[in-house]
Coordinates of C-alpha atoms and ligand atoms in Angstrom, one line a residue:
M1 CA -4.8 19.2 -13.9
S2 CA -3.5 16.8 -12.7
L3 CA -0.3 14.5 -14.9
K4 CA -1.0 11.1 -15.0
I5 CA 2.4 9.4 -13.6
L6 CA 3.3 5.3 -13.7
L7 CA 5.5 3.8 -10.4
I8 CA 8.1 1.4 -11.4
N9 CA 9.6 -1.6 -9.5
P10 CA 11.2 -2.9 -11.8
W11 CA 12.8 -6.7 -11.9
I12 CA 15.8 -8.0 -10.1
Y13 CA 18.3 -10.0 -12.1
D14 CA 20.6 -12.0 -10.0
F15 CA 21.6 -15.2 -9.1
A16 CA 19.7 -15.7 -6.1
A17 CA 17.1 -12.9 -4.6
Y18 CA 14.9 -13.7 -1.2
D19 CA 11.7 -11.6 -0.1
F20 CA 13.3 -10.0 3.0
W21 CA 10.4 -7.2 3.8
L22 CA 11.7 -6.1 0.2
K23 CA 8.9 -3.4 -1.1
P24 CA 10.8 0.2 -3.5
L25 CA 10.2 2.7 -0.6
G26 CA 11.6 5.3 -1.9
L27 CA 9.6 5.5 -4.9
L28 CA 6.0 4.8 -3.2
Y29 CA 7.1 7.7 -1.0
I30 CA 7.6 10.0 -4.1
G31 CA 4.0 8.8 -5.0
G32 CA 3.1 10.2 -1.9
L33 CA 3.8 13.4 -2.4
L34 CA 3.0 13.3 -6.0
R35 CA -0.6 12.7 -4.5
Q36 CA -0.3 15.0 -2.8
N37 CA 0.3 17.5 -5.2
N38 CA -3.3 15.8 -6.7
H39 CA -1.5 14.1 -9.3
D40 CA -2.9 10.4 -10.7
V41 CA -0.7 8.1 -9.5
H42 CA -0.3 3.7 -10.7
L43 CA 2.1 1.0 -9.7
I44 CA 3.2 -1.5 -11.6
D45 CA 5.8 -3.7 -9.2
C46 CA 7.5 -6.4 -11.0
L47 CA 8.4 -8.1 -8.3
N48 CA 4.7 -8.8 -6.9
P49 CA 4.4 -12.5 -5.2
Y50 CA 0.5 -11.5 -5.5
H51 CA 0.2 -10.5 -9.3
P52 CA -3.0 -12.1 -10.1
E53 CA -2.0 -12.7 -13.5
M54 CA 0.7 -14.8 -12.5
R55 CA -1.3 -16.7 -9.7
K56 CA -3.5 -18.1 -12.3
R57 CA -0.6 -18.9 -14.7
Y58 CA 1.4 -20.5 -12.1
G59 CA -0.5 -21.4 -9.1
S60 CA -0.8 -19.6 -5.8
T61 CA 2.2 -22.5 -5.3
L62 CA 4.9 -19.6 -4.0
K63 CA 5.8 -20.0 -0.6
R64 CA 4.9 -16.9 1.3
R65 CA 5.5 -17.1 5.5
P66 CA 3.3 -15.6 8.2
Y67 CA 5.5 -12.5 8.8
G68 CA 5.5 -11.3 5.2
D69 CA 9.1 -12.8 3.8
G70 CA 8.9 -15.4 1.1
K71 CA 10.1 -16.6 -1.6
F72 CA 9.5 -13.7 -5.5
F73 CA 8.2 -15.7 -9.0
R74 CA 11.7 -16.3 -11.2
Q75 CA 12.4 -17.6 -14.5
I76 CA 15.8 -18.5 -15.7
I77 CA 17.6 -16.3 -17.7
E78 CA 20.9 -16.0 -19.7
K79 CA 23.7 -14.4 -18.4
P80 CA 25.0 -10.9 -19.3
E81 CA 28.7 -11.4 -20.7
A82 CA 30.3 -10.2 -17.6
L83 CA 29.0 -12.7 -15.9
K84 CA 29.6 -15.9 -18.0
A85 CA 32.3 -17.8 -16.2
F86 CA 30.1 -17.9 -13.6
P87 CA 29.1 -21.8 -12.9
K88 CA 25.2 -20.4 -11.2
S89 CA 21.8 -20.2 -13.0
Y90 CA 20.7 -16.1 -13.2
C91 CA 17.5 -15.6 -12.9
R92 CA 14.4 -13.2 -13.1
Y93 CA 12.7 -12.3 -10.1
G94 CA 9.0 -11.6 -10.8
I95 CA 6.2 -11.1 -13.0
A96 CA 6.7 -12.8 -16.6
P97 CA 8.2 -10.0 -18.8
D98 CA 4.4 -10.3 -21.6
I99 CA 2.2 -9.5 -18.4
F100 CA 4.5 -6.5 -17.8
R101 CA 3.9 -5.6 -21.4
Q102 CA 0.2 -6.1 -20.4
E103 CA 0.1 -3.9 -17.8
L104 CA 1.9 -1.2 -19.9
Q105 CA -0.5 -1.4 -22.0
A106 CA -3.0 -0.6 -20.0
H107 CA -1.7 3.1 -18.9
K108 CA -1.2 4.3 -22.8
D109 CA -2.2 7.8 -21.3
A110 CA 0.4 7.7 -18.6
D111 CA 2.5 12.0 -18.7
L112 CA 5.4 10.7 -17.2
V113 CA 6.7 7.1 -15.7
L114 CA 9.1 7.2 -13.3
V115 CA 11.8 3.6 -12.7
T116 CA 13.4 3.3 -9.2
S117 CA 16.4 0.9 -8.5
A118 CA 17.9 -0.7 -5.8
M119 CA 21.1 -2.6 -5.2
T120 CA 23.5 -1.3 -8.2
Y121 CA 24.0 -4.8 -9.6
W122 CA 20.6 -5.6 -10.2
Y123 CA 20.6 -2.8 -13.0
P124 CA 19.9 -5.0 -15.7
G125 CA 16.3 -5.2 -14.3
V126 CA 15.8 -1.6 -14.6
F127 CA 17.5 -1.6 -18.3
D128 CA 15.2 -4.5 -19.4
A129 CA 12.3 -3.1 -17.7
I130 CA 12.8 0.9 -19.3
K131 CA 13.6 -0.5 -22.9
I132 CA 10.6 -2.5 -22.3
I133 CA 8.5 0.7 -21.4
R134 CA 10.4 2.4 -24.3
E135 CA 8.6 -0.2 -26.8
E136 CA 5.1 -0.5 -25.1
I137 CA 4.6 3.5 -24.0
P138 CA 7.4 5.3 -26.3
H139 CA 6.8 9.9 -26.1
V140 CA 6.4 9.5 -22.6
P141 CA 9.5 10.4 -20.3
V142 CA 11.0 8.1 -18.4
I143 CA 13.1 9.0 -15.4
L144 CA 15.7 6.9 -13.1
G145 CA 17.0 7.1 -9.7
G146 CA 16.9 5.5 -6.0
K147 CA 20.0 3.6 -5.1
Y148 CA 22.0 2.3 -8.6
A149 CA 21.3 5.7 -10.3
T150 CA 22.5 7.6 -7.2
L151 CA 25.7 6.0 -6.7
C152 CA 26.8 4.8 -10.4
R153 CA 25.1 7.2 -12.1
D154 CA 27.7 8.0 -15.1
H155 CA 26.9 4.4 -15.3
A156 CA 22.8 5.0 -15.6
V157 CA 23.4 7.7 -18.0
K158 CA 25.7 5.7 -20.5
F159 CA 23.3 2.9 -20.7
S160 CA 19.9 3.0 -18.7
G161 CA 18.3 4.4 -22.2
A162 CA 15.9 7.1 -19.1
D163 CA 15.5 10.2 -20.4
V164 CA 16.7 11.5 -17.2
V165 CA 18.7 10.3 -14.4
M166 CA 18.4 11.7 -11.3
G167 CA 20.6 10.6 -8.1
G168 CA 20.1 11.6 -4.2
A169 CA 16.7 12.1 -2.3
G170 CA 13.6 12.0 -5.6
E171 CA 11.5 13.8 -4.1
L172 CA 11.7 17.6 -4.8
Q173 CA 13.8 17.5 -7.6
I174 CA 10.7 15.3 -9.0
L175 CA 8.6 18.4 -7.8
K176 CA 11.6 20.9 -10.0
Y177 CA 11.0 19.3 -12.8
L178 CA 7.6 18.6 -12.7
E179 CA 7.3 22.7 -12.6
A180 CA 9.8 23.1 -15.9
R181 CA 8.5 19.8 -17.8
F182 CA 5.1 20.1 -17.6
G183 CA 4.3 24.1 -16.2
R184 CA 2.9 22.5 -12.8
K185 CA 3.8 24.9 -9.9
P186 CA 3.5 22.6 -6.7
S187 CA 0.7 23.0 -4.5
F188 CA 2.6 21.3 -1.8
V189 CA 5.8 21.1 -1.1
P190 CA 8.4 19.4 2.0
D191 CA 10.5 20.8 3.9
E192 CA 13.4 18.2 3.5
E193 CA 15.1 18.7 6.6
N194 CA 11.5 17.7 8.5
L195 CA 10.9 14.1 7.4
D196 CA 7.7 14.7 9.5
S197 CA 6.8 16.8 6.8
F198 CA 6.3 14.2 3.7
P199 CA 3.5 12.6 3.6
Y200 CA 3.0 9.0 3.7
P201 CA 4.7 6.4 1.5
A202 CA 1.9 5.6 -1.6
F203 CA 1.1 1.7 0.0
D204 CA -3.2 1.7 -0.5
L205 CA -0.9 1.3 -4.4
I206 CA 1.0 -2.0 -3.0
G207 CA -1.5 -5.2 -4.2
I208 CA -1.7 -7.1 -0.7
P209 CA 0.4 -5.6 1.4
E210 CA 0.9 -8.2 3.6
Q211 CA 3.5 -6.2 4.9
L212 CA 5.3 -2.4 5.4
P213 CA 8.9 -1.1 6.0
I214 CA 8.6 2.4 8.0
M215 CA 11.6 4.6 8.3
T216 CA 12.1 6.5 11.2
S217 CA 15.5 8.3 10.7
R218 CA 17.7 8.9 6.8
G219 CA 21.2 8.5 7.8
C220 CA 23.3 6.9 10.2
P221 CA 25.8 8.8 13.1
Y222 CA 28.2 6.6 12.3
R223 CA 30.9 6.6 8.8
C224 CA 31.7 3.1 8.4
S225 CA 34.2 2.6 5.9
Y226 CA 32.3 -0.7 4.0
C227 CA 29.1 1.5 4.5
S228 CA 27.4 4.3 1.7
S229 CA 24.9 5.6 4.0
P230 CA 27.9 9.0 4.4
V231 CA 27.3 8.8 0.7
L232 CA 23.5 8.8 0.4
Y233 CA 22.7 11.1 3.3
K234 CA 24.6 14.2 4.4
K235 CA 23.0 14.2 8.0
F236 CA 21.2 11.8 10.6
L237 CA 17.5 13.4 11.0
R238 CA 14.7 12.1 12.4
R239 CA 11.1 11.4 12.8
D240 CA 8.7 12.8 16.3
P241 CA 8.7 9.2 17.6
E242 CA 4.9 10.0 18.3
R243 CA 4.3 10.7 14.0
V244 CA 6.0 7.4 13.5
A245 CA 4.1 6.1 15.9
D246 CA 0.7 7.6 14.7
E247 CA 2.0 5.7 10.4
I248 CA 1.8 2.9 12.1
E249 CA -1.3 3.0 13.8
Y250 CA -2.7 4.4 10.3
W251 CA -1.5 1.5 8.3
Q252 CA -2.8 -0.8 11.1
E253 CA -6.4 0.8 10.6
K254 CA -6.7 1.8 6.9
L255 CA -4.6 -1.4 5.1
K256 CA -5.2 -4.0 8.3
V257 CA -1.2 -4.8 8.2
V258 CA 0.5 -6.3 11.3
N259 CA 4.0 -6.9 10.2
F260 CA 6.7 -4.6 9.6
S261 CA 9.6 -4.2 8.4
F262 CA 12.2 -1.3 10.0
Y263 CA 14.6 0.4 6.6
D264 CA 16.7 2.2 9.1
D265 CA 19.9 3.1 9.4
A266 CA 20.0 3.5 13.1
L267 CA 16.9 2.6 14.8
L268 CA 18.5 2.1 18.0
A269 CA 21.0 4.8 17.8
E270 CA 20.5 7.1 20.6
P271 CA 17.4 5.1 22.4
S272 CA 16.0 7.9 24.0
K273 CA 15.2 10.1 20.8
M274 CA 13.6 7.7 18.7
I275 CA 12.9 3.8 20.4
T276 CA 12.4 3.9 23.6
P277 CA 9.6 7.0 23.0
L278 CA 8.3 5.3 19.5
L279 CA 7.5 1.6 21.7
T280 CA 5.9 3.1 24.8
A281 CA 3.9 5.2 22.5
L282 CA 2.4 2.2 20.8
R283 CA 2.6 -0.1 24.1
K284 CA 0.0 3.1 25.0
R285 CA -2.5 3.0 22.8
R286 CA -2.0 -1.0 22.7
L287 CA -1.3 -1.3 19.4
K288 CA -0.3 -5.2 18.5
G289 CA 2.0 -6.0 15.3
Q290 CA 5.2 -8.0 14.5
F291 CA 8.1 -6.4 14.2
H292 CA 11.2 -7.4 11.8
C293 CA 15.0 -5.6 11.6
P294 CA 16.4 -7.2 8.7
N295 CA 19.2 -4.4 8.5
G296 CA 21.6 -4.7 10.8
L297 CA 20.8 -2.9 14.5
H298 CA 23.3 -1.0 16.9
L299 CA 24.1 -3.9 19.7
R300 CA 25.3 -1.1 21.7
N301 CA 22.7 0.8 23.1
I302 CA 20.8 -2.6 24.1
S303 CA 20.0 -1.7 27.7
Q304 CA 18.4 -4.3 29.7
E305 CA 14.9 -2.0 29.4
L306 CA 14.9 -1.9 25.6
S307 CA 15.6 -5.6 25.6
D308 CA 12.4 -5.8 27.5
L309 CA 10.4 -3.3 25.5
L310 CA 11.8 -4.3 22.3
F311 CA 10.5 -7.8 23.1
A312 CA 7.5 -7.5 24.6
T313 CA 6.9 -4.9 21.7
G314 CA 6.5 -7.8 19.3
F315 CA 10.2 -7.2 17.5
K316 CA 10.4 -11.2 16.1
T317 CA 13.7 -10.7 13.8
I318 CA 15.9 -9.0 14.9
R319 CA 19.1 -8.7 13.2
F320 CA 22.3 -7.1 14.7
G321 CA 25.5 -5.4 12.6
F322 CA 28.3 -6.6 14.2
E323 CA 30.8 -7.6 11.0
T324 CA 33.7 -8.9 13.2
A325 CA 35.7 -9.7 16.4
D326 CA 38.2 -8.9 15.2
P327 CA 39.3 -5.7 17.4
A328 CA 42.1 -3.4 15.2
R329 CA 39.6 -4.2 12.2
Q330 CA 36.3 -2.8 14.5
T331 CA 38.4 0.1 14.9
Q332 CA 39.5 0.8 11.2
T333 CA 35.6 0.3 9.9
G334 CA 34.3 2.6 12.3
G335 CA 34.2 2.0 15.6
K336 CA 30.1 0.9 15.6
V337 CA 30.8 -1.9 17.8
K338 CA 33.1 -4.1 20.5
N339 CA 33.3 -7.7 21.3
D340 CA 32.2 -6.5 25.1
E341 CA 28.9 -5.1 24.3
L342 CA 28.1 -7.7 22.0
I343 CA 29.0 -10.6 24.7
R344 CA 26.8 -7.7 27.6
A345 CA 23.8 -7.5 24.3
V346 CA 23.2 -10.7 23.7
D347 CA 22.8 -11.8 27.9
R348 CA 20.3 -8.9 27.6
L349 CA 18.1 -10.3 25.2
K350 CA 18.1 -13.5 26.6
K351 CA 17.4 -12.6 30.3
S352 CA 13.9 -10.7 27.8
G353 CA 12.9 -13.9 26.9
Y354 CA 14.7 -14.1 22.9
R355 CA 16.1 -17.7 22.1
S356 CA 19.7 -17.6 20.5
S357 CA 18.4 -18.8 17.0
D358 CA 15.9 -15.4 17.0
I359 CA 18.9 -13.5 18.3
G360 CA 20.8 -13.3 13.9
V361 CA 24.5 -12.1 13.9
Y362 CA 25.6 -10.5 11.3
I363 CA 29.1 -11.1 9.8
L364 CA 31.3 -9.4 7.4
C365 CA 32.9 -11.6 5.0
G366 CA 35.0 -11.0 1.4
M367 CA 36.0 -7.4 2.5
P368 CA 39.8 -6.5 1.3
G369 CA 42.3 -7.8 4.0
Q370 CA 39.7 -10.2 5.8
S371 CA 41.6 -13.7 5.9
A372 CA 39.2 -16.8 6.4
E373 CA 41.0 -17.0 9.6
E374 CA 39.7 -14.0 11.0
V375 CA 35.2 -14.6 9.9
Q376 CA 35.9 -17.8 11.5
Q377 CA 37.0 -16.3 14.6
S378 CA 34.4 -14.2 14.5
V379 CA 31.7 -16.6 13.1
D380 CA 32.4 -18.5 16.9
F381 CA 32.4 -16.1 18.6
V382 CA 28.9 -15.4 18.4
L383 CA 28.2 -18.6 19.3
Q384 CA 30.5 -18.8 22.5
C385 CA 27.8 -15.5 22.8
G386 CA 24.8 -17.5 22.5
A387 CA 23.8 -15.6 19.3
K388 CA 23.1 -16.9 15.0
P389 CA 25.9 -16.0 13.0
I390 CA 24.7 -15.0 9.5
L391 CA 26.8 -14.5 6.8
A392 CA 27.0 -10.9 5.1
E393 CA 29.5 -11.2 1.7
Y394 CA 31.0 -7.7 1.4
S395 CA 29.2 -6.0 -1.6
P396 CA 31.9 -2.9 -2.4
I397 CA 29.7 -0.1 -3.3
P398 CA 31.0 3.1 -5.5
G399 CA 32.1 6.6 -2.9
T400 CA 32.6 5.2 0.1
K401 CA 35.9 5.2 2.2
M402 CA 36.9 1.0 1.2
W403 CA 36.1 1.7 -2.0
A404 CA 39.7 2.2 -3.7
E405 CA 40.7 -0.2 -1.8
A406 CA 38.2 -2.5 -2.8
A407 CA 39.4 -1.2 -6.7
V408 CA 42.9 -1.8 -5.7
C409 CA 42.8 -5.8 -4.1
S410 CA 39.4 -6.8 -6.9
P411 CA 40.5 -8.9 -10.1
F412 CA 37.1 -7.7 -11.0
D413 CA 36.6 -4.4 -13.3
I414 CA 33.9 -3.4 -10.1
L415 CA 35.0 0.7 -11.1
N416 CA 33.9 0.2 -14.7
E417 CA 30.9 -2.6 -14.4
P418 CA 28.7 -3.0 -11.5
L419 CA 27.4 -6.4 -11.9
Y420 CA 30.9 -7.1 -9.7
H421 CA 29.2 -5.1 -7.1
N422 CA 27.1 -8.6 -6.8
N423 CA 28.3 -9.5 -3.2
S424 CA 27.7 -13.3 -3.6
L425 CA 30.3 -13.1 -6.5
L426 CA 33.0 -12.4 -3.2
P427 CA 34.3 -9.8 -5.6
C428 CA 37.0 -8.2 -2.6
A429 CA 38.1 -11.7 -1.4
D430 CA 41.2 -11.8 -0.1
K431 CA 43.6 -14.8 -1.4
R432 CA 43.6 -16.3 2.4
F433 CA 39.4 -16.0 2.6
P434 CA 38.8 -18.6 -0.9
Y435 CA 36.1 -19.6 -1.7
V436 CA 36.0 -23.2 -0.2
A437 CA 36.9 -21.7 3.3
Y438 CA 34.1 -20.0 2.6
R439 CA 31.9 -22.5 2.1
E440 CA 33.1 -24.8 4.9
I441 CA 32.1 -21.7 7.4
K442 CA 28.5 -21.8 6.3
K443 CA 28.3 -25.6 6.7
K444 CA 29.8 -24.8 9.9
I445 CA 27.0 -21.9 10.9
R446 CA 24.2 -24.5 9.2
E447 CA 25.0 -27.8 11.6
A448 CA 26.4 -25.6 15.0
E449 CA 23.8 -26.3 17.6
L450 CA 22.5 -23.0 19.3
P451 CA 21.9 -23.2 23.3
F452 CA 18.0 -22.3 23.7
Ligands
LIG1 C1 16.1 -2.0 3.9 C2 17.8 -2.6 2.9 C3 17.9 -3.9 2.7 C4 16.9 -4.9 3.1 C5 15.9 -4.8 1.8 C6 16.5 -4.8 1.2 C7 15.9 -3.5 0.1 N1 14.3 -3.1 -0.2 O1 16.3 -2.6 -0.8 C8 18.1 -6.3 3.0 C9 18.1 -6.6 4.6 C10 17.1 -7.7 2.4 C11 18.9 -5.8 2.5 C12 19.7 -6.3 2.3 C13 21.1 -6.7 1.6 N2 21.6 -4.9 1.4 CO1 20.2 -3.4 1.6 N3 20.1 -1.5 2.3 C14 18.7 -1.0 3.3 C15 18.8 0.3 3.3 C16 19.0 0.4 4.2 C17 16.8 0.5 2.8 C18 16.9 0.8 2.2 C19 15.5 2.2 1.5 O2 14.5 1.0 1.2 N4 16.2 3.5 1.7 C20 14.8 4.1 1.5 C21 14.5 4.9 0.9 C22 14.2 6.2 1.5 O3 15.5 5.4 -0.1 P1 15.9 5.1 -1.6 O4 14.9 3.5 -2.1 O5 17.2 5.6 -2.3 O6 14.3 6.7 -2.5 C23 15.3 7.9 -1.8 C24 16.2 8.1 -3.6 O7 17.0 7.0 -3.8 C25 15.3 8.3 -4.9 N5 14.3 7.2 -5.3 C26 14.0 6.0 -4.9 N6 13.8 5.9 -6.1 C27 13.2 6.8 -6.9 C28 13.0 6.8 -8.5 C29 12.5 8.3 -8.9 C30 12.4 8.0 -10.3 C31 13.5 9.2 -8.7 C32 13.6 9.9 -8.7 C33 13.9 8.9 -7.2 C34 14.0 7.6 -6.3 O8 14.0 9.2 -3.4 C35 14.4 8.6 -2.7 C36 13.5 8.8 -1.7 O9 14.4 9.7 -1.1 C37 19.7 0.8 2.1 C38 20.4 2.1 3.0 C39 20.2 2.7 2.8 N7 19.8 3.7 3.8 O10 19.2 3.4 2.1 C40 20.9 -0.9 1.9 C41 21.3 -0.8 1.2 C42 20.7 -0.7 -0.8 N8 22.1 -2.5 0.8 C43 23.3 -1.9 0.6 C44 23.5 -4.2 1.0 C45 25.3 -3.9 0.7 C46 22.5 -4.5 1.4 C47 23.5 -6.4 1.0 C48 24.1 -7.0 0.2 C49 24.3 -6.5 2.7 C50 24.4 -8.7 2.7 N9 26.3 -8.2 2.4 O11 23.8 -8.7 2.5 C51 22.3 -7.1 0.9 C52 21.9 -7.6 -0.1 C53 20.6 -7.8 -0.6 C54 20.8 -9.1 -2.4 N10 20.2 -10.1 -2.1 O12 21.4 -9.0 -2.7 C55 23.8 -1.3 0.1 C56 23.6 -1.1 -1.6 C57 24.7 -2.1 -2.3 C58 24.8 -2.5 -3.5 N11 26.0 -1.9 -4.1 O13 23.7 -1.7 -4.1 C59 23.2 -0.9 1.3 C60 23.1 1.1 -0.4 C61 23.7 0.1 2.5 C62 24.8 0.1 2.4 N12 25.1 -0.6 3.0 O14 25.5 1.0 1.6 N13 19.2 -4.4 2.6
LIG2 S1 26.9 0.3 8.9 FE1 25.7 0.9 10.1 S2 26.2 1.9 11.5 FE2 28.0 2.0 10.2 S3 27.8 3.7 8.5 FE3 26.4 2.3 7.9 S4 24.6 2.6 9.3 FE4 25.6 2.9 9.9

């Protein structure tokens, strides 16, 4: 007999949040697998910008963009004790709590609740969701997984209120749990080493899928000291590019989706193994989509041929991970890119038809030991190359190579309080990178005139 399983994508609690093509991909992958095993799966998406009840209550004025990104509903809430000193308002992004309660009431007969989590410092929204689940549908076991549960496992076990905290990839763990707890032997078990053996995510549970995330791989071949990819994934695994094209074609036909966002850590690494055959397949099948890469791409691999292909296939939002123009720091942090590679890549992208304002280049700021001068020089370098600098504030992440250094230099207790991982606090910024310098650099970026 099938079980009724309720998936929950909790709220974001933060000073600011914008929906940059954000969807609970990991949770929906698990949903797809549970369905394949004949379970009855439902979703409550606390971040749903199209929730009918919210639209009825607050009107349809929420600004969404044609590419599928946009604003969330938000309500100002009280700051947690640890953030009281910060003079910014703190918000709950997503649906109102009473609407969440109503939705839970409709699923009183659930056998199991699965809650996901994203950024480590968003845990208060996760905790509130679990608390309300306990109040509305007590006696239903609650399992917590996702990024926060993986990276801050001890904290989650101690404080989240979930019955079980599962770190790491959830697919096989959930199947094992269902067998141990409910005696349900799985009828279908995917091969963890073969990403194409996983059923598609249960995207049809999303109310209005104005855009969908796609993942062609898990992990990354690089090992940058500030990044948690090497902590989260032991290996770099890829799908077959033809199967990825099948998936995009499937969602275009079934849900009429045009906009797709790639969540890969290394979409452009070794282009002949993924991006080139994938885009060639999309073009052969005459699939017309609009593609977005909010997560930084690798610059090193941009040949003229690849750049032309990206442009012709409809890659609209392209963002690159450059992080710094300081050659010493580039080498120390992992060596994923060099300055001449940025110059070359921008030149090729412009030849293909991209404008300067289309080519977003992330610059990490607020890293331990990083001066304002280094950040400013990196910004200037990106502007000289003819691209658009985007500041990415450093968030310290447990388990990364930089973590010990981050803990030593931060004035905040990042070891015990994940709220202090919040990038907008610049929690590890050096004395030589004061907040005023950050504001000044941001202003200069806003005012900079980009060449065409
Ligand atoms: C796409 C992405 C973004 C997107 C969208 C965000 C999103 N969807 O969450 C954008 C570009 C907006 C973004 C922004 C940022 N991001 Co980001 N992002 C990612 C990325 C690449 C993918 C997330 C994802 O969906 N993964 C794919 C799915 C399949 O994995 P998953 O969700 O983990 O799910 C699996 C398991 O966790 C588990 N699971 C999940 N849910 C559940 C539930 C249960 C019950 C169970 C049992 C299991 C389970 O099973 C799933 C399947 O195996 C991750 C890195 C990564 N590779 O995961 C970074 C990552 C989450 N981001 C990170 C960072 C640093 C940032 C930024 C701060 C960068 C910056 N400095 O600007 C910003 C902050 C944004 C903000 N407003 O605060 C860090 C985390 C930081 C932290 N402290 O938590 C990560 C881990 C990358 C890194 N550098 O280490 N990001
Ligand atoms: S920052 Fe990018 S290149 Fe470096 S390990 Fe993370 S995902 Fe890979």
